[in-house]
Amino acid sequence: MRNKKITRRELLRNLSLATLAGISFPFLSCTKEEKEDFLQKHFREMTTDEKKRLIAKWEQRYQQKYGKKFVISTQEALPNTLWGYGLDLSRCIGCRRCVYACANENNNSRQNPQLHWIRVIRLKKGTLINLENSEHYYDPKQVPEPGFMYMPVQCQHCENPPCVKVCPVHATWKEPDGLVVVDYNWCIGCRYCIAACPYKGRVFNWAEPKLPPEEVNPEVHYLGNRPRMKCAVDKCTFCIQRIREGRYPACVEACPTGTRKFGNLLDPKSEIRYIIENKRVLRLKEDLNTEPKFYYFFEA
Amino acid sequence: MVGRYTVAQMTARLNRVILLFLILLGANDPALAIETSQEFPVPPPPFSEGMFPCSDCHASMEVNPKRRELKEAHEDIVLHHGETMRWCLDCHYAKNRDQLRLYNGELIGYEQSYRLCGECHGNVFNDWKAGIHGKRSGYFTQGKRTYLLCAHCHNPHDPKFKPMKPEPSPHRPMDKQHAK
């Protein structure tokens, strides 16, 4: 047996060739789309030009998939805005109109998985604090039921969001206007954020979302209601695609009792500021120091 | 020096003067300071079909202010709104049924009915004006949001909000019956 001595140069060459082959193998074995998606940059690190190309790519893809002309907005946060939400607990009757209006507006998966961003919980009157004993599968013939109150819970858009803190890849962050958003393509699906959220504000696409093409809403925001993919986490964005244009969120428009209020916390004339100044407000689980921007209030 | 101004500049100056004049007028005259219907853009009032204008029938009828069971028309109306101290003509103007009457005798159209409601329900009226009570839609920037009249949600003759059927409950995680 010949004791062949491998030179340093040969070793390095062979090693690097092997590494190159190893790296390129997955790229040769996947489709062009998957390759593009894998190499796509983090949304916040893209230049304007890259964003433009990205939008064109996704618009084309969505058109192919759903047969509708999509308009994907990347509108940035408006200056001097901090979005806040108000919800009147003495007025909510638990009719769930908001739940379905939200799912329709935001292109949520309809069945298997059925993903809702709003969860209306039912509490016995006098047990507001006792969230553990709440029920959100209630199904009576008519609401409101005597002796119960209803409390819709959705993403609270915390100023100090635990979900953002735990994300290992920075796929979720707080925008300058206070919205907590997700880059669905950057998300790796580890669901740490779901575990960290004390409000159950996030849901997970356990399977390829099922969204009938005729029910698709083609006016979308890249960080909001564009159709998601399997293994992405999504959540309420206060309808980022609407509010950055000055429109009320879909849940506000759907509520038949006028329970839901929305506005800019930095604008002293806004509805939400009126509520904070004139009503008795509470924030959910204040003791956790998450500083939610979602204010529940009562009629005096 | 006038010759240095263009027509557009002159118009702009004139507009500013007119605007200032209007503002001063509004500040001095209490009648103009009252909210106009334009300040609270509302959709048309929710009349039952074929009912308005009321004067089509009422103009030729004699006024009967007596409390009674309505038999010939409006049988569907059951007053359930402070009924012990109120009857039709407390709100509807007797001489012209197309209008409503405030306490101070001022006559208003149905599209301003919130002012009538606000006479008793002052706190709610304040909240409504601020956009807190009742539903708003459209754009939330001041001026572009759409209000609803009180009567769009509350039947003025029976204002209590009626129970309704809730949308279906979400699927439980173990629910296989919905599988498709």
CSV table of C-alpha atoms in Angstrom, one decimal:
chain,number,residue,atom,x,y,z
A,1,MET,CA,0.0,0.0,0.0
A,2,ARG,CA,1.4,3.2,-1.1
A,3,ASN,CA,1.5,5.9,1.4
A,4,LYS,CA,0.4,8.8,-0.7
A,5,LYS,CA,0.8,12.1,0.8
A,6,ILE,CA,-2.0,14.6,0.1
A,7,THR,CA,-0.7,18.0,-0.4
A,8,ARG,CA,-2.3,21.0,1.4
A,9,ARG,CA,-3.4,22.4,-2.0
A,10,GLU,CA,-5.1,19.1,-3.1
A,11,LEU,CA,-6.9,18.8,0.2
A,12,LEU,CA,-8.3,22.3,0.1
A,13,ARG,CA,-9.4,21.9,-3.5
A,14,ASN,CA,-11.2,18.6,-2.8
A,15,LEU,CA,-12.8,20.0,0.3
A,16,SER,CA,-14.1,23.1,-1.4
A,17,LEU,CA,-15.4,21.1,-4.4
A,18,ALA,CA,-17.2,18.7,-2.1
A,19,THR,CA,-18.7,21.6,-0.2
A,20,LEU,CA,-19.8,23.3,-3.4
A,21,ALA,CA,-21.5,20.1,-4.5
A,22,GLY,CA,-23.1,19.7,-1.2
A,23,ILE,CA,-24.5,23.2,-1.2
A,24,SER,CA,-25.7,23.2,-4.7
A,25,PHE,CA,-27.5,19.8,-4.4
A,26,PRO,CA,-30.7,21.2,-2.9
A,27,PHE,CA,-30.7,24.0,-5.5
A,28,LEU,CA,-30.5,21.5,-8.3
A,29,SER,CA,-33.3,19.4,-6.9
A,30,CYS,CA,-35.9,22.2,-6.3
A,31,THR,CA,-38.0,24.3,-8.6
A,32,LYS,CA,-37.0,27.8,-9.7
A,33,GLU,CA,-39.7,29.3,-7.5
A,34,GLU,CA,-38.5,27.6,-4.4
A,35,LYS,CA,-35.0,28.7,-5.1
A,36,GLU,CA,-36.0,32.3,-5.5
A,37,ASP,CA,-38.0,32.2,-2.3
A,38,PHE,CA,-35.1,30.7,-0.4
A,39,LEU,CA,-32.7,33.4,-1.6
A,40,GLN,CA,-35.2,36.2,-1.0
A,41,LYS,CA,-33.8,38.8,1.4
A,42,HIS,CA,-35.4,40.1,4.6
A,43,PHE,CA,-38.0,42.6,3.7
A,44,ARG,CA,-36.5,45.4,5.8
A,45,GLU,CA,-33.1,44.9,4.1
A,46,MET,CA,-34.4,45.3,0.6
A,47,THR,CA,-33.8,48.4,-1.4
A,48,THR,CA,-36.7,50.2,-3.1
A,49,ASP,CA,-35.7,48.5,-6.4
A,50,GLU,CA,-35.6,45.1,-4.9
A,51,LYS,CA,-39.0,45.6,-3.3
A,52,LYS,CA,-40.4,46.7,-6.7
A,53,ARG,CA,-39.1,43.5,-8.3
A,54,LEU,CA,-40.4,41.4,-5.4
A,55,ILE,CA,-43.9,42.9,-5.7
A,56,ALA,CA,-44.0,42.3,-9.4
A,57,LYS,CA,-43.0,38.7,-8.8
A,58,TRP,CA,-45.7,38.1,-6.2
A,59,GLU,CA,-48.4,39.9,-8.1
A,60,GLN,CA,-47.7,37.6,-11.1
A,61,ARG,CA,-47.7,34.5,-8.9
A,62,TYR,CA,-50.9,35.4,-7.1
A,63,GLN,CA,-52.5,36.1,-10.5
A,64,GLN,CA,-51.5,32.7,-11.7
A,65,LYS,CA,-52.8,31.0,-8.5
A,66,TYR,CA,-56.1,32.9,-8.0
A,67,GLY,CA,-56.8,34.3,-11.4
A,68,LYS,CA,-57.2,37.9,-10.1
A,69,LYS,CA,-55.2,41.0,-10.7
A,70,PHE,CA,-53.5,41.7,-7.4
A,71,VAL,CA,-52.3,45.1,-6.1
A,72,ILE,CA,-49.7,44.6,-3.4
A,73,SER,CA,-48.9,47.7,-1.4
A,74,THR,CA,-45.7,48.3,0.4
A,75,GLN,CA,-46.8,51.6,1.8
A,76,GLU,CA,-44.7,52.6,4.8
A,77,ALA,CA,-45.8,53.9,8.1
A,78,LEU,CA,-47.3,57.4,8.0
A,79,PRO,CA,-45.5,60.0,10.1
A,80,ASN,CA,-46.8,60.9,13.5
A,81,THR,CA,-49.0,57.9,13.9
A,82,LEU,CA,-49.3,55.3,16.6
A,83,TRP,CA,-52.4,53.2,16.0
A,84,GLY,CA,-54.7,52.3,18.9
A,85,TYR,CA,-57.8,50.3,19.2
A,86,GLY,CA,-60.9,50.7,21.4
A,87,LEU,CA,-63.5,48.1,22.2
A,88,ASP,CA,-66.6,48.7,24.2
A,89,LEU,CA,-67.2,45.8,26.5
A,90,SER,CA,-70.6,47.0,27.6
A,91,ARG,CA,-71.8,47.0,24.0
A,92,CYS,CA,-70.3,43.8,22.4
A,93,ILE,CA,-73.0,41.2,22.0
A,94,GLY,CA,-70.8,38.4,20.8
A,95,CYS,CA,-72.3,38.0,17.3
A,96,ARG,CA,-68.9,37.2,15.6
A,97,ARG,CA,-69.5,39.4,12.6
A,98,CYS,CA,-66.0,40.8,13.1
A,99,VAL,CA,-64.5,37.4,13.1
A,100,TYR,CA,-65.7,36.5,9.6
A,101,ALA,CA,-65.3,40.0,8.1
A,102,CYS,CA,-61.7,39.8,9.3
A,103,ALA,CA,-61.1,36.4,7.7
A,104,ASN,CA,-62.6,37.6,4.4
A,105,GLU,CA,-60.7,40.8,4.3
A,106,ASN,CA,-57.4,39.3,5.2
A,107,ASN,CA,-57.4,36.2,3.0
A,108,ASN,CA,-57.3,33.8,5.9
A,109,SER,CA,-57.4,30.1,5.2
A,110,ARG,CA,-61.1,29.1,5.4
A,111,GLN,CA,-61.1,25.3,6.2
A,112,ASN,CA,-58.4,23.0,7.5
A,113,PRO,CA,-56.9,25.0,8.9
A,114,GLN,CA,-59.6,27.5,9.7
A,115,LEU,CA,-57.7,30.5,10.8
A,116,HIS,CA,-59.3,33.4,12.7
A,117,TRP,CA,-57.4,36.5,13.9
A,118,ILE,CA,-60.2,37.4,16.3
A,119,ARG,CA,-61.4,35.2,19.1
A,120,VAL,CA,-64.6,36.2,20.8
A,121,ILE,CA,-64.5,34.8,24.3
A,122,ARG,CA,-67.6,34.5,26.5
A,123,LEU,CA,-67.4,35.2,30.2
A,124,LYS,CA,-69.9,34.8,33.0
A,125,LYS,CA,-70.8,38.3,34.2
A,126,GLY,CA,-68.7,39.2,37.1
A,127,THR,CA,-65.7,37.0,36.1
A,128,LEU,CA,-63.9,39.3,33.8
A,129,ILE,CA,-60.6,38.5,35.4
A,130,ASN,CA,-61.2,34.8,35.1
A,131,LEU,CA,-60.0,34.4,31.5
A,132,GLU,CA,-59.1,30.7,32.1
A,133,ASN,CA,-62.8,29.9,32.4
A,134,SER,CA,-63.8,31.7,29.2
A,135,GLU,CA,-65.4,29.9,26.3
A,136,HIS,CA,-65.0,30.8,22.7
A,137,TYR,CA,-66.9,27.9,21.1
A,138,TYR,CA,-70.3,29.2,22.4
A,139,ASP,CA,-73.1,28.6,20.0
A,140,PRO,CA,-76.5,29.8,21.2
A,141,LYS,CA,-79.5,30.5,19.0
A,142,GLN,CA,-79.3,34.2,19.8
A,143,VAL,CA,-76.9,36.6,21.4
A,144,PRO,CA,-76.4,38.2,23.8
A,145,GLU,CA,-77.3,35.5,26.3
A,146,PRO,CA,-78.5,36.7,29.7
A,147,GLY,CA,-75.8,36.5,32.4
A,148,PHE,CA,-72.8,36.5,30.0
A,149,MET,CA,-70.5,39.1,28.5
A,150,TYR,CA,-68.3,38.9,25.4
A,151,MET,CA,-64.8,40.0,24.9
A,152,PRO,CA,-63.2,39.8,21.4
A,153,VAL,CA,-59.4,39.2,21.7
A,154,GLN,CA,-57.0,39.7,18.8
A,155,CYS,CA,-53.4,40.9,18.5
A,156,GLN,CA,-53.0,43.7,21.0
A,157,HIS,CA,-50.1,45.4,19.1
A,158,CYS,CA,-48.0,45.7,22.3
A,159,GLU,CA,-45.5,48.4,22.6
A,160,ASN,CA,-43.3,45.8,24.3
A,161,PRO,CA,-44.2,42.7,22.2
A,162,PRO,CA,-42.9,39.4,23.6
A,163,CYS,CA,-43.5,37.7,20.3
A,164,VAL,CA,-40.9,40.0,18.6
A,165,LYS,CA,-38.4,39.4,21.4
A,166,VAL,CA,-38.4,35.6,20.9
A,167,CYS,CA,-38.3,35.4,17.2
A,168,PRO,CA,-34.9,33.8,16.4
A,169,VAL,CA,-34.7,35.2,12.8
A,170,HIS,CA,-36.3,38.7,13.2
A,171,ALA,CA,-39.1,37.7,10.9
A,172,THR,CA,-41.5,39.8,13.0
A,173,TRP,CA,-41.0,43.4,14.2
A,174,LYS,CA,-42.8,46.5,15.3
A,175,GLU,CA,-43.3,49.2,12.7
A,176,PRO,CA,-42.8,52.9,13.4
A,177,ASP,CA,-46.6,53.3,13.7
A,178,GLY,CA,-46.7,50.6,16.3
A,179,LEU,CA,-48.0,47.7,14.2
A,180,VAL,CA,-46.5,44.3,14.8
A,181,VAL,CA,-46.0,42.7,11.4
A,182,VAL,CA,-44.6,39.5,10.0
A,183,ASP,CA,-42.5,38.9,6.9
A,184,TYR,CA,-44.2,35.6,5.9
A,185,ASN,CA,-41.4,34.6,3.7
A,186,TRP,CA,-38.7,35.1,6.3
A,187,CYS,CA,-40.7,33.2,8.9
A,188,ILE,CA,-39.3,29.8,9.6
A,189,GLY,CA,-42.4,28.4,11.3
A,190,CYS,CA,-40.8,27.7,14.7
A,191,ARG,CA,-43.9,29.2,16.5
A,192,TYR,CA,-41.9,30.6,19.4
A,193,CYS,CA,-43.9,33.8,19.0
A,194,ILE,CA,-47.2,31.8,19.4
A,195,ALA,CA,-45.9,30.4,22.6
A,196,ALA,CA,-44.7,33.8,23.8
A,197,CYS,CA,-47.9,35.7,23.1
A,198,PRO,CA,-50.1,36.0,26.2
A,199,TYR,CA,-53.2,36.9,24.2
A,200,LYS,CA,-53.2,34.0,21.7
A,201,GLY,CA,-53.0,36.6,19.0
A,202,ARG,CA,-51.1,34.5,16.5
A,203,VAL,CA,-52.1,31.6,14.4
A,204,PHE,CA,-50.2,29.1,12.3
A,205,ASN,CA,-50.7,27.8,8.8
A,206,TRP,CA,-50.4,24.1,9.7
A,207,ALA,CA,-51.3,23.2,6.1
A,208,GLU,CA,-51.4,24.9,2.7
A,209,PRO,CA,-54.0,27.7,3.3
A,210,LYS,CA,-57.3,26.9,1.6
A,211,LEU,CA,-58.7,30.1,0.0
A,212,PRO,CA,-61.3,29.8,-2.7
A,213,PRO,CA,-60.3,32.0,-5.6
A,214,GLU,CA,-63.7,33.7,-5.8
A,215,GLU,CA,-63.3,34.8,-2.2
A,216,VAL,CA,-59.9,36.3,-2.5
A,217,ASN,CA,-59.4,40.0,-1.7
A,218,PRO,CA,-56.9,41.2,-4.3
A,219,GLU,CA,-56.1,44.5,-2.5
A,220,VAL,CA,-53.3,43.5,-0.2
A,221,HIS,CA,-50.4,44.8,1.7
A,222,TYR,CA,-47.1,42.9,1.6
A,223,LEU,CA,-46.9,42.8,5.4
A,224,GLY,CA,-50.6,42.3,5.9
A,225,ASN,CA,-53.3,40.4,4.1
A,226,ARG,CA,-51.5,38.9,1.1
A,227,PRO,CA,-52.3,35.2,0.8
A,228,ARG,CA,-49.9,33.2,3.1
A,229,MET,CA,-48.2,29.9,2.6
A,230,LYS,CA,-47.8,26.8,4.6
A,231,CYS,CA,-45.7,27.1,7.8
A,232,ALA,CA,-46.1,30.9,8.1
A,233,VAL,CA,-47.4,32.5,11.2
A,234,ASP,CA,-49.9,35.2,10.7
A,235,LYS,CA,-51.9,37.6,12.9
A,236,CYS,CA,-54.1,40.7,13.0
A,237,THR,CA,-52.4,43.8,11.6
A,238,PHE,CA,-55.2,46.2,12.3
A,239,CYS,CA,-55.8,45.9,8.6
A,240,ILE,CA,-52.5,47.6,7.6
A,241,GLN,CA,-53.7,47.8,4.0
A,242,ARG,CA,-56.7,49.9,5.0
A,243,ILE,CA,-55.5,52.0,7.9
A,244,ARG,CA,-52.4,53.4,6.2
A,245,GLU,CA,-54.8,54.8,3.6
A,246,GLY,CA,-57.1,56.3,6.3
A,247,ARG,CA,-59.8,53.7,6.2
A,248,TYR,CA,-61.3,51.9,9.2
A,249,PRO,CA,-60.3,48.3,9.8
A,250,ALA,CA,-62.7,45.7,8.4
A,251,CYS,CA,-63.8,44.6,11.9
A,252,VAL,CA,-64.8,48.2,12.8
A,253,GLU,CA,-66.9,48.4,9.6
A,254,ALA,CA,-68.5,45.0,10.2
A,255,CYS,CA,-69.6,45.5,13.9
A,256,PRO,CA,-73.3,46.0,14.0
A,257,THR,CA,-73.3,47.6,17.4
A,258,GLY,CA,-70.5,50.1,17.0
A,259,THR,CA,-68.4,48.4,19.7
A,260,ARG,CA,-65.2,48.8,17.9
A,261,LYS,CA,-63.3,52.1,17.7
A,262,PHE,CA,-60.0,52.9,16.0
A,263,GLY,CA,-57.6,55.9,15.7
A,264,ASN,CA,-54.3,57.5,16.1
A,265,LEU,CA,-53.0,57.7,19.7
A,266,LEU,CA,-50.9,60.7,18.8
A,267,ASP,CA,-53.8,62.7,17.5
A,268,PRO,CA,-55.6,64.5,20.4
A,269,LYS,CA,-58.8,64.7,18.3
A,270,SER,CA,-59.0,61.0,17.5
A,271,GLU,CA,-61.7,58.7,18.7
A,272,ILE,CA,-59.3,56.6,20.6
A,273,ARG,CA,-57.9,59.6,22.6
A,274,TYR,CA,-61.5,60.6,23.5
A,275,ILE,CA,-62.1,57.1,24.9
A,276,ILE,CA,-58.9,57.1,27.0
A,277,GLU,CA,-59.8,60.5,28.4
A,278,ASN,CA,-63.5,60.1,29.0
A,279,LYS,CA,-64.1,56.4,29.6
A,280,ARG,CA,-63.0,53.8,32.0
A,281,VAL,CA,-60.4,51.7,30.1
A,282,LEU,CA,-58.5,48.6,30.8
A,283,ARG,CA,-55.8,46.8,29.0
A,284,LEU,CA,-55.6,43.0,29.0
A,285,LYS,CA,-53.0,41.5,31.3
A,286,GLU,CA,-51.4,44.8,32.1
A,287,ASP,CA,-49.3,43.2,34.8
A,288,LEU,CA,-47.2,41.5,32.1
A,289,ASN,CA,-45.8,44.9,31.1
A,290,THR,CA,-46.5,44.3,27.4
A,291,GLU,CA,-48.1,47.7,27.0
A,292,PRO,CA,-50.9,46.8,24.6
A,293,LYS,CA,-52.3,49.4,22.4
A,294,PHE,CA,-55.8,47.8,22.6
A,295,TYR,CA,-58.0,49.5,25.0
A,296,TYR,CA,-61.2,47.8,26.4
A,297,PHE,CA,-63.6,50.3,27.8
A,298,PHE,CA,-67.0,50.6,29.5
A,299,GLU,CA,-69.8,52.9,29.2
A,300,ALA,CA,-69.7,54.9,32.5
B,1,MET,CA,-49.5,97.9,-7.4
B,2,VAL,CA,-52.6,96.0,-8.2
B,3,GLY,CA,-51.2,95.4,-11.7
B,4,ARG,CA,-48.6,93.0,-10.2
B,5,TYR,CA,-51.2,90.5,-9.1
B,6,THR,CA,-52.3,87.8,-11.5
B,7,VAL,CA,-55.9,86.8,-11.8
B,8,ALA,CA,-55.2,83.5,-9.8
B,9,GLN,CA,-53.6,85.5,-7.0
B,10,MET,CA,-56.5,87.8,-6.8
B,11,THR,CA,-59.0,85.0,-6.7
B,12,ALA,CA,-57.0,83.3,-3.9
B,13,ARG,CA,-57.0,86.5,-1.9
B,14,LEU,CA,-60.7,87.0,-2.4
B,15,ASN,CA,-61.4,83.4,-1.3
B,16,ARG,CA,-59.4,83.9,1.8
B,17,VAL,CA,-61.4,87.1,2.6
B,18,ILE,CA,-64.7,85.3,2.1
B,19,LEU,CA,-63.6,82.4,4.2
B,20,LEU,CA,-62.5,84.7,7.1
B,21,PHE,CA,-65.9,86.5,6.8
B,22,LEU,CA,-67.8,83.2,7.0
B,23,ILE,CA,-65.8,82.1,10.0
B,24,LEU,CA,-66.5,85.4,11.8
B,25,LEU,CA,-70.1,85.1,10.9
B,26,GLY,CA,-70.3,81.6,12.2
B,27,ALA,CA,-68.7,82.5,15.5
B,28,ASN,CA,-71.1,85.4,16.1
B,29,ASP,CA,-74.3,83.8,15.0
B,30,PRO,CA,-75.3,80.9,17.3
B,31,ALA,CA,-77.7,79.6,14.7
B,32,LEU,CA,-74.9,79.0,12.4
B,33,ALA,CA,-72.7,77.5,15.1
B,34,ILE,CA,-75.1,74.6,15.6
B,35,GLU,CA,-74.0,71.5,13.8
B,36,THR,CA,-75.3,71.3,10.3
B,37,SER,CA,-76.1,68.0,8.7
B,38,GLN,CA,-73.0,68.4,6.6
B,39,GLU,CA,-70.7,68.2,9.6
B,40,PHE,CA,-72.1,64.7,10.3
B,41,PRO,CA,-72.5,63.1,6.9
B,42,VAL,CA,-75.2,60.5,7.2
B,43,PRO,CA,-76.9,58.2,4.7
B,44,PRO,CA,-80.6,58.8,4.0
B,45,PRO,CA,-82.9,58.1,7.0
B,46,PRO,CA,-84.3,54.6,7.1
B,47,PHE,CA,-87.9,55.2,6.1
B,48,SER,CA,-90.3,52.2,5.6
B,49,GLU,CA,-90.9,51.8,1.9
B,50,GLY,CA,-93.5,54.1,0.5
B,51,MET,CA,-93.9,56.1,3.7
B,52,PHE,CA,-92.2,59.3,2.9
B,53,PRO,CA,-93.2,62.1,2.3
B,54,CYS,CA,-95.7,61.8,5.2
B,55,SER,CA,-97.6,64.8,3.9
B,56,ASP,CA,-98.9,62.8,1.0
B,57,CYS,CA,-101.5,61.4,3.3
B,58,HIS,CA,-101.3,63.7,6.3
B,59,ALA,CA,-101.7,67.1,4.5
B,60,SER,CA,-105.4,66.4,3.9
B,61,MET,CA,-106.1,64.9,7.3
B,62,GLU,CA,-107.3,66.4,10.5
B,63,VAL,CA,-104.9,66.5,13.4
B,64,ASN,CA,-105.9,64.1,16.2
B,65,PRO,CA,-103.6,64.5,19.1
B,66,LYS,CA,-105.4,61.9,21.3
B,67,ARG,CA,-103.6,58.8,22.6
B,68,ARG,CA,-105.3,55.9,20.9
B,69,GLU,CA,-104.7,52.5,19.3
B,70,LEU,CA,-103.7,53.1,15.7
B,71,LYS,CA,-106.1,51.2,13.4
B,72,GLU,CA,-106.1,52.8,10.0
B,73,ALA,CA,-102.4,53.1,9.4
B,74,HIS,CA,-99.1,52.6,11.2
B,75,GLU,CA,-100.6,49.5,13.0
B,76,ASP,CA,-97.1,48.1,13.0
B,77,ILE,CA,-95.8,50.8,15.3
B,78,VAL,CA,-95.9,49.8,19.0
B,79,LEU,CA,-94.5,52.7,21.0
B,80,HIS,CA,-92.0,51.3,23.5
B,81,HIS,CA,-90.0,54.3,24.2
B,82,GLY,CA,-91.1,56.3,27.3
B,83,GLU,CA,-94.6,55.5,26.2
B,84,THR,CA,-96.2,56.7,29.4
B,85,MET,CA,-95.1,60.2,28.8
B,86,ARG,CA,-94.9,60.5,25.1
B,87,TRP,CA,-97.2,60.3,22.0
B,88,CYS,CA,-96.6,60.8,18.3
B,89,LEU,CA,-96.9,64.6,18.2
B,90,ASP,CA,-94.3,65.1,20.9
B,91,CYS,CA,-91.6,64.5,18.2
B,92,HIS,CA,-93.5,64.7,14.9
B,93,TYR,CA,-94.6,68.2,14.0
B,94,ALA,CA,-98.4,68.3,13.8
B,95,LYS,CA,-98.8,70.8,11.0
B,96,ASN,CA,-96.2,69.3,8.7
B,97,ARG,CA,-95.4,65.6,9.2
B,98,ASP,CA,-92.4,65.8,7.0
B,99,GLN,CA,-90.6,67.5,9.8
B,100,LEU,CA,-89.7,66.9,13.4
B,101,ARG,CA,-90.0,69.4,16.2
B,102,LEU,CA,-87.4,70.2,18.9
B,103,TYR,CA,-88.4,71.5,22.3
B,104,ASN,CA,-87.5,75.0,21.4
B,105,GLY,CA,-89.9,74.8,18.5
B,106,GLU,CA,-87.3,74.5,15.8
B,107,LEU,CA,-88.3,72.3,12.9
B,108,ILE,CA,-85.8,69.9,11.5
B,109,GLY,CA,-85.7,67.3,8.7
B,110,TYR,CA,-85.4,63.6,9.4
B,111,GLU,CA,-81.8,63.6,8.3
B,112,GLN,CA,-81.0,65.7,11.4
B,113,SER,CA,-83.1,63.5,13.7
B,114,TYR,CA,-80.0,63.0,15.9
B,115,ARG,CA,-80.6,66.5,17.4
B,116,LEU,CA,-84.0,65.4,18.6
B,117,CYS,CA,-82.7,62.2,20.2
B,118,GLY,CA,-79.9,64.3,21.7
B,119,GLU,CA,-82.4,66.4,23.6
B,120,CYS,CA,-83.0,63.6,26.1
B,121,HIS,CA,-79.9,61.4,25.6
B,122,GLY,CA,-77.3,64.2,26.0
B,123,ASN,CA,-74.4,62.0,27.1
B,124,VAL,CA,-74.9,59.6,24.3
B,125,PHE,CA,-75.2,62.5,21.9
B,126,ASN,CA,-71.9,63.8,23.0
B,127,ASP,CA,-70.3,60.4,22.5
B,128,TRP,CA,-72.0,60.1,19.1
B,129,LYS,CA,-70.6,63.5,18.0
B,130,ALA,CA,-67.1,62.4,19.0
B,131,GLY,CA,-67.5,59.2,17.0
B,132,ILE,CA,-67.7,56.9,20.1
B,133,HIS,CA,-71.3,55.9,20.3
B,134,GLY,CA,-72.6,54.2,17.2
B,135,LYS,CA,-70.9,52.9,14.1
B,136,ARG,CA,-68.5,54.8,11.9
B,137,SER,CA,-67.4,53.7,8.5
B,138,GLY,CA,-65.3,54.7,5.6
B,139,TYR,CA,-62.3,57.0,6.4
B,140,PHE,CA,-61.5,57.9,10.0
B,141,THR,CA,-59.9,61.2,9.1
B,142,GLN,CA,-62.1,64.0,10.3
B,143,GLY,CA,-64.7,65.0,7.8
B,144,LYS,CA,-64.5,61.9,5.7
B,145,ARG,CA,-66.0,59.4,8.1
B,146,THR,CA,-69.7,58.4,7.6
B,147,TYR,CA,-72.0,58.6,10.6
B,148,LEU,CA,-75.2,56.6,11.0
B,149,LEU,CA,-78.3,58.2,12.3
B,150,CYS,CA,-79.6,57.0,15.7
B,151,ALA,CA,-82.6,55.5,13.8
B,152,HIS,CA,-80.4,53.4,11.6
B,153,CYS,CA,-79.6,51.1,14.5
B,154,HIS,CA,-82.4,51.9,17.0
B,155,ASN,CA,-86.0,51.9,16.0
B,156,PRO,CA,-87.1,55.3,17.4
B,157,HIS,CA,-90.4,53.8,18.5
B,158,ASP,CA,-88.8,50.8,20.1
B,159,PRO,CA,-85.1,51.6,20.5
B,160,LYS,CA,-83.8,48.6,22.5
B,161,PHE,CA,-81.2,46.7,20.4
B,162,LYS,CA,-82.7,43.3,19.4
B,163,PRO,CA,-80.8,40.0,20.0
B,164,MET,CA,-79.5,38.4,16.8
B,165,LYS,CA,-78.2,35.1,15.6
B,166,PRO,CA,-74.4,34.7,16.0
B,167,GLU,CA,-72.1,33.6,13.2
B,168,PRO,CA,-71.1,29.9,13.6
B,169,SER,CA,-68.5,29.1,16.2
B,170,PRO,CA,-65.0,28.3,15.1
B,171,HIS,CA,-64.0,24.7,14.5
B,172,ARG,CA,-62.5,22.9,17.4
B,173,PRO,CA,-59.1,21.5,16.7
B,174,MET,CA,-60.4,17.9,16.8
B,175,ASP,CA,-63.4,18.7,14.6
B,176,LYS,CA,-63.2,16.3,11.6
B,177,GLN,CA,-66.7,16.8,10.4
B,178,HIS,CA,-65.7,20.0,8.6
B,179,ALA,CA,-63.0,18.2,6.6
B,180,LYS,CA,-63.5,18.6,2.8
